[in-house]
Every structure is written in structure tokens, then in C-alpha cells.
Coordinates of C-alpha atoms in Angstrom, one line a residue:
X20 CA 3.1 39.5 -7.3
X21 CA 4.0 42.8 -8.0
X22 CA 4.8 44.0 -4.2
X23 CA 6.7 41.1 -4.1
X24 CA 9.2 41.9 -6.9
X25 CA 9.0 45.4 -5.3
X26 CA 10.5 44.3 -1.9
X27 CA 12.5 42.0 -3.0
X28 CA 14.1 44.3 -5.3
X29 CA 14.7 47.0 -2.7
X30 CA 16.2 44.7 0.4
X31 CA 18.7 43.5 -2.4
X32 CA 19.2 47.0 -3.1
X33 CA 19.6 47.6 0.3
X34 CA 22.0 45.1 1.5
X35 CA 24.0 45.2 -2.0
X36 CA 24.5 48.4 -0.9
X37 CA 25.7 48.5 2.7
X38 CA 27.7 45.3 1.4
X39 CA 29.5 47.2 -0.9
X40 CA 30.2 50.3 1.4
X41 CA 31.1 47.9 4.1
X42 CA 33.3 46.3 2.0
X43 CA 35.1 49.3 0.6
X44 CA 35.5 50.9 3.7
X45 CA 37.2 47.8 4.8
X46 CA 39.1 47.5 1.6
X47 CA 40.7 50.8 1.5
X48 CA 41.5 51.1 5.1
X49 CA 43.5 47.2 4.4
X50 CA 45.3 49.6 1.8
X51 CA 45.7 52.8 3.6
X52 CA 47.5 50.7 6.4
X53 CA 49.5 49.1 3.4
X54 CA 50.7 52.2 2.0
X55 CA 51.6 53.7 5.0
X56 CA 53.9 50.8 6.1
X57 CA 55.1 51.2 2.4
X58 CA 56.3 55.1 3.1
X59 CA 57.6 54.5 6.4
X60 CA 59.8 51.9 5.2
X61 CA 60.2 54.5 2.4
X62 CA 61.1 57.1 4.4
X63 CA 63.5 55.2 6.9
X64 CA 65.2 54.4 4.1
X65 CA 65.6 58.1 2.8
X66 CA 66.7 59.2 6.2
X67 CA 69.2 56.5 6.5
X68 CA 71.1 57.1 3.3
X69 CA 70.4 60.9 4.6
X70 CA 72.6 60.4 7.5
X71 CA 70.4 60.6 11.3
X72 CA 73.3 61.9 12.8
X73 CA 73.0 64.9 10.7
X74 CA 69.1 65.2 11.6
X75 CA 70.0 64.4 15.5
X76 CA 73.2 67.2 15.3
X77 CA 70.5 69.5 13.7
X78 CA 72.6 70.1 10.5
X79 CA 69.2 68.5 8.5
X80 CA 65.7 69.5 9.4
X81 CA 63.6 67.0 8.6
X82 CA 59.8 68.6 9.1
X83 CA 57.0 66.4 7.9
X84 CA 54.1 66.7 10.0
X85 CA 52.7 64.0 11.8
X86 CA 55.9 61.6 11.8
X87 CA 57.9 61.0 14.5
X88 CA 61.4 60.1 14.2
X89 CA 63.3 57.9 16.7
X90 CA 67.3 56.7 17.2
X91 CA 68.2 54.0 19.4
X92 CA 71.8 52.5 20.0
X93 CA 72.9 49.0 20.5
X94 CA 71.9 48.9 24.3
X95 CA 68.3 50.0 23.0
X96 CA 68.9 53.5 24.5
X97 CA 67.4 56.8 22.6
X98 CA 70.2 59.0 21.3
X99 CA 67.6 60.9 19.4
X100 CA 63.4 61.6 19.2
X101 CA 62.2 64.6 17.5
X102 CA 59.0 64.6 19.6
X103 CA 60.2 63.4 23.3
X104 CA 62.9 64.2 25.0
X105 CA 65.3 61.3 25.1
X106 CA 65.7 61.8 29.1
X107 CA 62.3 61.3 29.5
X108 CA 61.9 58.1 27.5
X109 CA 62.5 54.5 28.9
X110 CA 64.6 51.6 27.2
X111 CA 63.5 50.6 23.5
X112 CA 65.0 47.0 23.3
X113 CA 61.5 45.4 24.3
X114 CA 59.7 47.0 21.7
X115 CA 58.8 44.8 19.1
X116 CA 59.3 46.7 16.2
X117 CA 63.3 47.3 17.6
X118 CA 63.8 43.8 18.8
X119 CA 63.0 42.7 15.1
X120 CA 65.0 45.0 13.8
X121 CA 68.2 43.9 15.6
X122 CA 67.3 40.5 14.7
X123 CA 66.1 40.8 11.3
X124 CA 67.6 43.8 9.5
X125 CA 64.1 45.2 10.0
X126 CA 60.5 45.4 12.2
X127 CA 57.4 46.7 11.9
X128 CA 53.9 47.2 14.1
X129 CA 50.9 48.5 15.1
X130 CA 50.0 49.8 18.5
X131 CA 46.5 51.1 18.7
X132 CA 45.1 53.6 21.3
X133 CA 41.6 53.1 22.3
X134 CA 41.3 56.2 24.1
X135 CA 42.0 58.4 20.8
X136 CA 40.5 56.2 18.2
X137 CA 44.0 56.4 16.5
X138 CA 46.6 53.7 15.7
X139 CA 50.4 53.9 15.6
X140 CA 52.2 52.6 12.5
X141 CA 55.9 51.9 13.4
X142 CA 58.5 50.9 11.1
X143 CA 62.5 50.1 12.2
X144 CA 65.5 49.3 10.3
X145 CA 68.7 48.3 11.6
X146 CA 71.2 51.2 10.0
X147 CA 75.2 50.5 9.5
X148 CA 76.8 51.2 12.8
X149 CA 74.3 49.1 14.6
X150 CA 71.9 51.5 15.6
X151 CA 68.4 51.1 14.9
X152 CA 66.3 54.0 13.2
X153 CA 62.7 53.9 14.0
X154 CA 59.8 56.3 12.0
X155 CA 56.3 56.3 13.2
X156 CA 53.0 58.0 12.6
X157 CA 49.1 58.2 13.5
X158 CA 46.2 57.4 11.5
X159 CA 42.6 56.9 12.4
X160 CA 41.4 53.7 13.7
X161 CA 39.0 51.9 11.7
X162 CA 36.3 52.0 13.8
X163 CA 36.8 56.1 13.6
X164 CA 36.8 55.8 10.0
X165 CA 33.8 53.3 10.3
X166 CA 31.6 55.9 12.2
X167 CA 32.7 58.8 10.3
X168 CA 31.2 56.8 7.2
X169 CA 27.7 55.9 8.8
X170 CA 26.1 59.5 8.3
X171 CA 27.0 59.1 4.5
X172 CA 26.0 55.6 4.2
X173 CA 22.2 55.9 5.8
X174 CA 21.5 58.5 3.4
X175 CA 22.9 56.7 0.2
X176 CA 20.7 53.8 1.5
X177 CA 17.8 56.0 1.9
X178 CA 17.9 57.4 -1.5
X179 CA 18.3 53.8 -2.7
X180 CA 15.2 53.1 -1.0
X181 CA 13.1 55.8 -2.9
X182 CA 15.0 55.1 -6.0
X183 CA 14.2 51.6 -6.1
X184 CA 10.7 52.2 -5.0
X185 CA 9.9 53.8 -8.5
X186 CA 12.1 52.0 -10.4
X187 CA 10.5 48.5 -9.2
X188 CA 7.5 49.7 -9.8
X189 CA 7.9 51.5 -13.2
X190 CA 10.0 48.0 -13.7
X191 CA 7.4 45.0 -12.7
X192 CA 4.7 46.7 -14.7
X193 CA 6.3 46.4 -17.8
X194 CA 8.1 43.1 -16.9
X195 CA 4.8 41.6 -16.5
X196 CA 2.6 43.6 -19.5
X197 CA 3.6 41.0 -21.7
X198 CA 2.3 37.8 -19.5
X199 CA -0.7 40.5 -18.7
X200 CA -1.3 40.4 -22.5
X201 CA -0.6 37.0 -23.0
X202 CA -3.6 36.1 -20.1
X203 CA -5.8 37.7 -21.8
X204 CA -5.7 36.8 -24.7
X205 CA -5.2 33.1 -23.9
X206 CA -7.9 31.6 -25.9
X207 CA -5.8 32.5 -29.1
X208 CA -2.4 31.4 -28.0
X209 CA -1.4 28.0 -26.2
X210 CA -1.0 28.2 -22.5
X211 CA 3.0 26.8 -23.3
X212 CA 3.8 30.0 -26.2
X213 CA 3.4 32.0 -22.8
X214 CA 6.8 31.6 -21.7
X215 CA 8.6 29.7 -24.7
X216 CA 8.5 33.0 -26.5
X217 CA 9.7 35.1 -23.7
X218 CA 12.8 32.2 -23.5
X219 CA 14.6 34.0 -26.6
X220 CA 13.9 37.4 -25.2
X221 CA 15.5 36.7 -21.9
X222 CA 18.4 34.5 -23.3
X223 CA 19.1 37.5 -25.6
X224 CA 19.0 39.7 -22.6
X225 CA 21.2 37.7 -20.4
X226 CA 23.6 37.3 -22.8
X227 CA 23.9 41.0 -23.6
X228 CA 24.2 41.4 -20.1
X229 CA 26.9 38.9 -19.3
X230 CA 28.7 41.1 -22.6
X231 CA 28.9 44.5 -20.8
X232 CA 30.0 43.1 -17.9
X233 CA 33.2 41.1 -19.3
X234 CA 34.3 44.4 -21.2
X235 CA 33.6 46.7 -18.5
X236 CA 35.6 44.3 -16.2
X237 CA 38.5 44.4 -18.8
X238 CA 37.9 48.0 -19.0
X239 CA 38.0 48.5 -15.2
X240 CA 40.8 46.0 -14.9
X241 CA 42.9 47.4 -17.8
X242 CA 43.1 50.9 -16.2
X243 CA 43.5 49.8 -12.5
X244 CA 47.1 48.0 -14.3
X245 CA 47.6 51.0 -16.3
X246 CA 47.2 53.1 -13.7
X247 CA 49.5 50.7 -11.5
X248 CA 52.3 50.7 -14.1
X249 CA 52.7 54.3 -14.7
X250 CA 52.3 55.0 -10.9
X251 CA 55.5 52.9 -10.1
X252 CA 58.0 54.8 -12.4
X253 CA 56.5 58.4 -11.4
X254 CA 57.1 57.7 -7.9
X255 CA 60.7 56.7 -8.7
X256 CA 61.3 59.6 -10.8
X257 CA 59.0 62.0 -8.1
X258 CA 61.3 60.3 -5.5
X259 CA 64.9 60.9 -6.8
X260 CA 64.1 64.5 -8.2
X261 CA 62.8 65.4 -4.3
X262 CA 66.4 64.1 -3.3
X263 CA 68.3 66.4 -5.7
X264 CA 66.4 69.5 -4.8
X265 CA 66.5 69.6 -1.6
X266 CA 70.2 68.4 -1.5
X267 CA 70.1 65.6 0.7
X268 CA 72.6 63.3 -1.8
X269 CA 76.1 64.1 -2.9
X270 CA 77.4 64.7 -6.1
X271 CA 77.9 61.2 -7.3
X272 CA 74.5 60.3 -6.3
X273 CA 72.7 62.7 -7.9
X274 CA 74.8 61.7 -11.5
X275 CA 73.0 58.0 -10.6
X276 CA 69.6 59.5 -10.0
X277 CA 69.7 61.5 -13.1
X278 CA 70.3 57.7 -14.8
X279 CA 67.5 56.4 -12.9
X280 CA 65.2 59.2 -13.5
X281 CA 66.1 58.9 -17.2
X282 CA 65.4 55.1 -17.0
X283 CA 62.0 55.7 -15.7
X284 CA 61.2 58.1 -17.9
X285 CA 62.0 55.7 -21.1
X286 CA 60.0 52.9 -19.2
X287 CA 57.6 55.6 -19.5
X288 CA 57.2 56.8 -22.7
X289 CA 57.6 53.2 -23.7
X290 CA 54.6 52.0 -22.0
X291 CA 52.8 54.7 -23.0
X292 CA 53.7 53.9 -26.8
X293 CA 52.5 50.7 -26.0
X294 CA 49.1 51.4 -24.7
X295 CA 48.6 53.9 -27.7
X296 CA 49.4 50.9 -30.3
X297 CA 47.0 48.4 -28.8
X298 CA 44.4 50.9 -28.3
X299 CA 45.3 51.3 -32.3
X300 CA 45.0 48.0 -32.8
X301 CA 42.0 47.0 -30.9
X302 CA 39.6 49.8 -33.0
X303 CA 41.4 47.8 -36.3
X304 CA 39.0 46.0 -37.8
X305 CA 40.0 46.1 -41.7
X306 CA 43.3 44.8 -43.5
X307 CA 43.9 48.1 -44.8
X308 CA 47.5 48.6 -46.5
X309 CA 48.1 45.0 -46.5
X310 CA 50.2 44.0 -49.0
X311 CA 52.3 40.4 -50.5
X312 CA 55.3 40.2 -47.8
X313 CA 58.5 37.8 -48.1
X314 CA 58.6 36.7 -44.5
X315 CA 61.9 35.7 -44.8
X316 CA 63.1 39.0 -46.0
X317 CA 61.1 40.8 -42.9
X318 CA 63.0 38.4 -40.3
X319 CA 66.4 38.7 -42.2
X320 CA 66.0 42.6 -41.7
X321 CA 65.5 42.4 -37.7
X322 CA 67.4 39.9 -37.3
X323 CA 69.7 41.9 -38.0
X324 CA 68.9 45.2 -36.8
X325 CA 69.1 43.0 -33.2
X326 CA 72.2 41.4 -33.1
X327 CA 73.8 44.1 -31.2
X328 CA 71.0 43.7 -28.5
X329 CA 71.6 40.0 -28.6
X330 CA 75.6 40.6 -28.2
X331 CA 75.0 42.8 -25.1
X332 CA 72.8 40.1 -23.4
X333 CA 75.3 37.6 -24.2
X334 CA 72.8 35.7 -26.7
X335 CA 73.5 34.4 -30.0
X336 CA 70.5 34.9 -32.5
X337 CA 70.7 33.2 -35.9
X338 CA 68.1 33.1 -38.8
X339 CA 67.0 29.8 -41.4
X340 CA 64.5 28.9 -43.5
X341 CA 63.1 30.0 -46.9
X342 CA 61.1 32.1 -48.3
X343 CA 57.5 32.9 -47.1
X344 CA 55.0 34.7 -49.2
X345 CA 51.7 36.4 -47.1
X346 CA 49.0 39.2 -47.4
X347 CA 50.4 41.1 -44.7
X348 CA 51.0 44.9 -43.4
X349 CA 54.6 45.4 -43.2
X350 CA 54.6 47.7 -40.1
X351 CA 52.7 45.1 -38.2
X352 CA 55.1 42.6 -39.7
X353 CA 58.0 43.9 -38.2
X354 CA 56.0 44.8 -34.4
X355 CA 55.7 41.0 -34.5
X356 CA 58.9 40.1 -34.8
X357 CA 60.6 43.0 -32.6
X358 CA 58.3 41.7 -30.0
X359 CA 58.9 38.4 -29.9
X360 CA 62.8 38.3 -30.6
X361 CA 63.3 40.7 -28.0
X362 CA 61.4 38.8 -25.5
X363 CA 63.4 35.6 -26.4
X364 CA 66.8 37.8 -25.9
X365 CA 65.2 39.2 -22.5
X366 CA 64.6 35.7 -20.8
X367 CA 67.5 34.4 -22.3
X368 CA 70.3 33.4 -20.5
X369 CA 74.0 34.4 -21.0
X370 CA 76.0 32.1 -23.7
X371 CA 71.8 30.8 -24.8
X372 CA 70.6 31.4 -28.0
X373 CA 67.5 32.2 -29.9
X374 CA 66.9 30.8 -33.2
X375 CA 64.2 32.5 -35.9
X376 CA 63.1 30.1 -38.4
X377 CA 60.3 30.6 -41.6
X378 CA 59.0 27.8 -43.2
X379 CA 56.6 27.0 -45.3
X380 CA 54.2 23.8 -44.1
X381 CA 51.2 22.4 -45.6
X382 CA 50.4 25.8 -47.7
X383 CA 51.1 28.2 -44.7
X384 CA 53.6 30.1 -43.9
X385 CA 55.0 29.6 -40.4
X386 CA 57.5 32.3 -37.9
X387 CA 59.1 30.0 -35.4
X388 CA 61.0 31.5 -32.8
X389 CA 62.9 28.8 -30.2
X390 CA 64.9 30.2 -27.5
X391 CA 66.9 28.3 -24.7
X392 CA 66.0 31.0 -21.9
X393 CA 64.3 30.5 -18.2
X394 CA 61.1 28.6 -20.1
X395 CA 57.2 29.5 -18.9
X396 CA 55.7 27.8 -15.7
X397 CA 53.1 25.6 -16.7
X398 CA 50.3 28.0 -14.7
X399 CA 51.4 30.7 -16.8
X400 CA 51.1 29.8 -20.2
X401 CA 47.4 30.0 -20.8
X402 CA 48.2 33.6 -19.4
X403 CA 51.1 35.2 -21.3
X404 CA 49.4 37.1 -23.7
X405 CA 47.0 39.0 -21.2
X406 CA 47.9 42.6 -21.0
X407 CA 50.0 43.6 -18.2
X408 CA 50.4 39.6 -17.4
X409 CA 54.1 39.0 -16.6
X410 CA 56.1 35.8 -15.3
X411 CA 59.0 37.6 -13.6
X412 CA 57.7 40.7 -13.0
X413 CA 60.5 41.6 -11.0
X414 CA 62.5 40.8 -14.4
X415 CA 60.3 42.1 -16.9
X416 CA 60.7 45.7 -15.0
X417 CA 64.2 45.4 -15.1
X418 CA 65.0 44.6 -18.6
X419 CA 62.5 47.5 -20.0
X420 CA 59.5 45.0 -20.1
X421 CA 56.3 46.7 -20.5
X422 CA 53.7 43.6 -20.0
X423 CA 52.6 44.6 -23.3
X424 CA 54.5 43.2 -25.7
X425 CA 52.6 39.9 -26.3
X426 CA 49.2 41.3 -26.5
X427 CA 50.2 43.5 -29.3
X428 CA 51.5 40.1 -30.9
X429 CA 47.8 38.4 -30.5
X430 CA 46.4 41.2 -31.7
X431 CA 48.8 41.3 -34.8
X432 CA 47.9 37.5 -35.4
X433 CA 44.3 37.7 -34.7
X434 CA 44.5 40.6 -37.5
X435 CA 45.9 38.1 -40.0
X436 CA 43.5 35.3 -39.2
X437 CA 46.2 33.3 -37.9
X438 CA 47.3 31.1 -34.9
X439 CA 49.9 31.7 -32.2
X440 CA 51.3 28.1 -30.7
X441 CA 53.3 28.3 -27.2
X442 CA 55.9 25.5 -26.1
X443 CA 57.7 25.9 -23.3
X444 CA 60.1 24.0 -20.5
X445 CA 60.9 25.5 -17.7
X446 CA 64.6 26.3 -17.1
X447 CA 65.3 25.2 -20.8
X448 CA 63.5 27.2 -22.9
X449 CA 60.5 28.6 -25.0
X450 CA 59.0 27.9 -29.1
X451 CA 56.6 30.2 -30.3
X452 CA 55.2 29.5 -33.5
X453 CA 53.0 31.9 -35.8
X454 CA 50.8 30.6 -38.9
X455 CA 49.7 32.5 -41.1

């Protein structure tokens, strides 16, 4: 029994493992060709509003290694290739990456040389004068980054092998000292107390199990979307300040990249004050510095601190009720209702409104907040308070959204031992209700 739980243990070691490194070797390749069609599009862009004629006259030297720029006219003819010489090169209009381009506004492809292991990544965009610029460059082939990876793989595996050699066996001995115990001593316990007290034992074990696993997967996922989110700004703000210093905008451009720049950086420092809040918040287990607060008094206060964010979005936001006693922390309080005002004002539409009512209602006090914005697909509902979880993204980005907003609002709630209620209609609006 025991050198079958051994093998067993190392062939699922083993193909686990060459799974896995199959599977992120074909994984980040699938990305690595994603994020290069990502820069060439990037960078065809950047040399457009650069101007090519100025790179084909020579007045801009554009010298990135290993990127090959190409201009073709109308009749598909090359006025311009910084690594051929144009009388030396044939017609263009076939090529699918320029015939989608005069077509579509813009083609892409992939043209892969067997010979060199290597594959071509073209990108083309159709520029204002009806000429077509076209950016290229060579990357490895999977099957060169496959081999490359084999040497590195067998000797993981190996190591795996010896490793799960002596951990099976250290492993099955003491997996199976308790049954060993049990056996001989069976004359004093029933033969069925063999495995009906191991069943509590195990369960426990399982469940424990299935517990690290859920929070390391919202750990893991957590910073993959942090990571994602600040990534996105820094590359705009990396982006425009490369433009500026090496003067390749004028003037009046560089006035509207200092304003983008500056957007970013806000977005920034706002999602950063965002993560460092719910991190507060998740290690807050107490009620400290709770105190009796006047809902009503709280709402009347942001309410009107708002109004002028309402007015620029065109909104009109209005307050009613009564008063609202509850055992409360005022700071949290007012993160509620910032959060979820300013949300109804963001997917709001222009001449809407968003109404913020407190009530009292059976002995509890209630925060409802009604709006007559873009509403919440049905899918998306159970979702909206996930961190990171957007509707629009697109949206969200635009109006300052961090993705954040409504998980610091659960965790406010969940802090008060109360309940968070979502309506919603799409294209007609949103109710969100807090007891308390």
C-alpha cells in the first residue's frame, strides 16, 4: 500500500508539473504576442502623430532596435523602409496587413519563418493623406521558446522526482500510523471507530484546506488587479513624459499632456488611497471610536458638500427624511455616503437625479440612495461590490472610478452589522439601501 501511495504521488507530481510549465509557457507566449501587437499599434500611433515624413526626410531619427519601419502610398508603393532599400522592394498592396489597412483604418499579422525559428509581428494603420504606415518586429517562435525551456523543465521534474520520493514516504508512514495503531489494537476498539474517528480529522483538514486556498486565490487575484490598475496610468504618464523629452510634440500638445499626466497621477494617488483604506478596513475587527450619530445630520453635511459635483455632471441631488439615531464611527459614516452619492452622480445621466433619503423602519435606521442613471445589468449585480469589479470600465476610468469604491462600502456595512440591498433597472436607474 505504501509504494502505491508513493507512485501515485510522484506521477501526479510529475505530470502536475510538466502541465503547469506547459501551460505557462504557452500562456505567456499568448501574452508576449499580445503585448507586442499592443506596442506596435502603440508605436505606429506615436510615429504618426510624430510625422513619417519627418523620419523618411531624416529630420527625426527614430532608433529602436529590432523594429522596422515601413511607408507605403496609395498605389501600395514604398516611399520609405528604414531597413531595405525602397528600390529593392516589390509592391505592398497584397500584403495583408496593408490591404486591411486601406480597408479598415487598420491591419495586423503574423508571418513566421521556419528557417530562423522567428516570427514577424506586423501592424499598419492607414495615416491622413492616405498613406499607410506599417511597424514590424521579430520575436522567437514558440517552438524556440519551447526548446529553450526543455533543459530547465527536465531538471525541475527531476528534483520533483527526489523530492516527492522522501516526502511520500516520510508522508504515507504517518498517514497510515494511525490505521497501523488502530489494527493492532483492534480487539479494544470496534472495527467501524477505525475510520469514523479519522472522518472529523479529515473534514477538519479539508476544510482548512479549501480556506487557504480561497484567500490565497483573493490574495493572488487582488494583486494581479492591483497590479493591472496602477500599470495602466504609469504607462500613460511614462508614455507622454517620453514624448515631451525628447520633443517629438509641439507646444500645445505638451500643455495637454502635462493635463493628462496630472490626470493619471490623481487616478493614482487615488487608488492608492483606496487600497490603503480597505487594507485598513479589512485588519478592523473592533468598533473602536464608535459613537451615537444623527444620520440625517451626516447626509445633510455631504449632501451638501456635493452639490457642486452634482451641478457639473448636470445632476440634481436632493435630501429627505428624518432623523436617524445609530452606534456608528463618523469617519466611516461619511466614506459611506461619499461613496455611494458619488457613484450615483457618476452613472447618472445629464438632467437625472439622485435622491438621498433616511428613514427610520421597523426600529432601524435606513440610508436610501435612488438614482435615475444607466441602471446595473442583471449579470452584474451579484458582482458590484467585488474589488476592482466594474460595469463600464471604460466609464468608471474616465470619471476617476477606482473599482474600489463599493467594497469599501461592504466593508463599512459589514463593520456595523448591517445589510446592503441593490435594485436596479437597466437604462433607468439604481436604489441602494443600507440598514443599520
Amino acid at each position: 500500500m505504501k509504494q502505491k501511495i508513493n507512485i501515485r504521488l510522484v506521477l501526479v507530481a510529475i505530470l502536475s508539473a510538466t502541465m503547469t510549465m506547459l501551460g505557462i509557457v504557452f500562456i505567456s507566449y499568448s501574452l508576449f504576442g499580445e503585448q507586442v501587437r499592443k506596442d506596435l499599434k502603440a508605436t505606429a500611433e506615436i510615429l504618426a502623430a510624430t510625422g513619417i515624413d519627418k523620419i523618411a526626410d531624416g529630420e527625426h531619427v527614430y532608433t529602436e532596435d529590432n523594429l522596422r519601419i515601413t511607408w507605403i502610398d496609395a498605389d501600395g508603393n514604398v516611399r520609405y523602409d528604414n531597413d531595405v532599400a525602397i528600390g529593392e522592394m516589390e509592391n505592398h498592396m497584397n500584403r495583408p496587413e496593408v490591404k486591411a489597412a486601406f480597408e479598415q483604418g487598420s491591419g495586423a499579422s503574423i508571418r513566421k519563418s521556419d528557417t530562423l525559428n522567428m516570427k514577424t509581428f506586423y501592424q499598419a494603420i492607414l495615416l491622413d493623406d492616405g498613406t499607410v504606415l506599417r511597424v514590424a518586429t521579430n520575436a522567437r517562435s514558440l517552438t524556440s521558446v519551447f526548446m529553450q525551456a526543455i533543459p530547465i523543465m527536465l531538471i525541475i521534474i527531476l528534483l520533483i522526482i527526489v523530492i516527492c520520493v522522501l516526502v511520500s514516504h516520510l508522508l504515507t508512514k504517518q498517514l497510515l500510523l494511525p490505521i497501523k495503531e488502530l489494527a493492532e489494537n483492534i480487539d479494544q476498539v470496534p472495527t467501524d471507530s477505525v475510520y469514523r474517528e479519522l472522518s472529523p480529522f479529515v473534514n477538519r483538514i479539508r476544510e482548512q484546506h479549501e480556506d487557504i486556498l480561497a484567500a490565497a486565490r483573493s490574495r493572488q487575484d487582488f494583486t494581479a488587479n492591483v497590479s493591472h490598475e496602477l500599470k495602466t496610468p504609469l504607462t500613460a504618464i511614462s508614455g507622454y513624459a517620453e514624448l515631451i523629452e525628447n520633443r517629438m510634440v509641439d507646444e500645445q500638445k505638451q500643455i495637454k499632456f502635462a493635463g493628462d499626466i496630472r490626470k493619471n497621477a490623481d487616478r493614482l494617488v487615488s487608488l492608492i488611497n483606496d487600497i490603503i483604506r480597505l487594507s485598513e478596513l479589512d485588519h478592523s475587527e473592533t468598533k473602536g471610536g464608535f459613537t451615537t450619530q444623527d444620520l440625517y445630520e451626516v447626509a445633510e453635511e455631504r449632501v451638501e458638500l456635493l452639490q457642486e459635483v452634482a451641478a457639473k455632471k448636470g445632476v440634481h441631488l436632493s435630501l429627505q427624511g428624518e432623523r436617524a439615531m445609530v452606534l456608528s464611527n463618523r469617519g466611516m459614516l461619511v466614506e459611506l455616503f461619499d461613496n455611494l452619492i458619488e457613484n450615483a452622480i457618476r452613472y447618472n445621466v445629464k438632467d437625472g437625479s439622485v435622491v438621498v433619503e433616511i428613514k427610520m423602519d421597523a426600529g432601524s435606521a435606513k440610508l436610501i440612495i435612488s438614482d435615475t442613471g444607466i441602471g446595473i445589468p442583471e449579470a452584474d449585480r451579484e458582482r458590484i461590490f467585488e474589488r476592482f469589479y466594474r460595469v463600464d470600465k471604460s466609464r468608471s476610468r474616465e470619471t476617476g472610478g477606482t473599482g474600489l469604491g463599493l467594497a469599501i462600502v461592504k466593508h463599512i456595512v459589514e463593520l456595523h452589522d448591517g445589510e446592503i440591498r441593490l435594485q436596479s433597472e437597466l437604462g433607468k436607474g439604481t436604489m441602494i439601501q443600507v440598514i443599520f
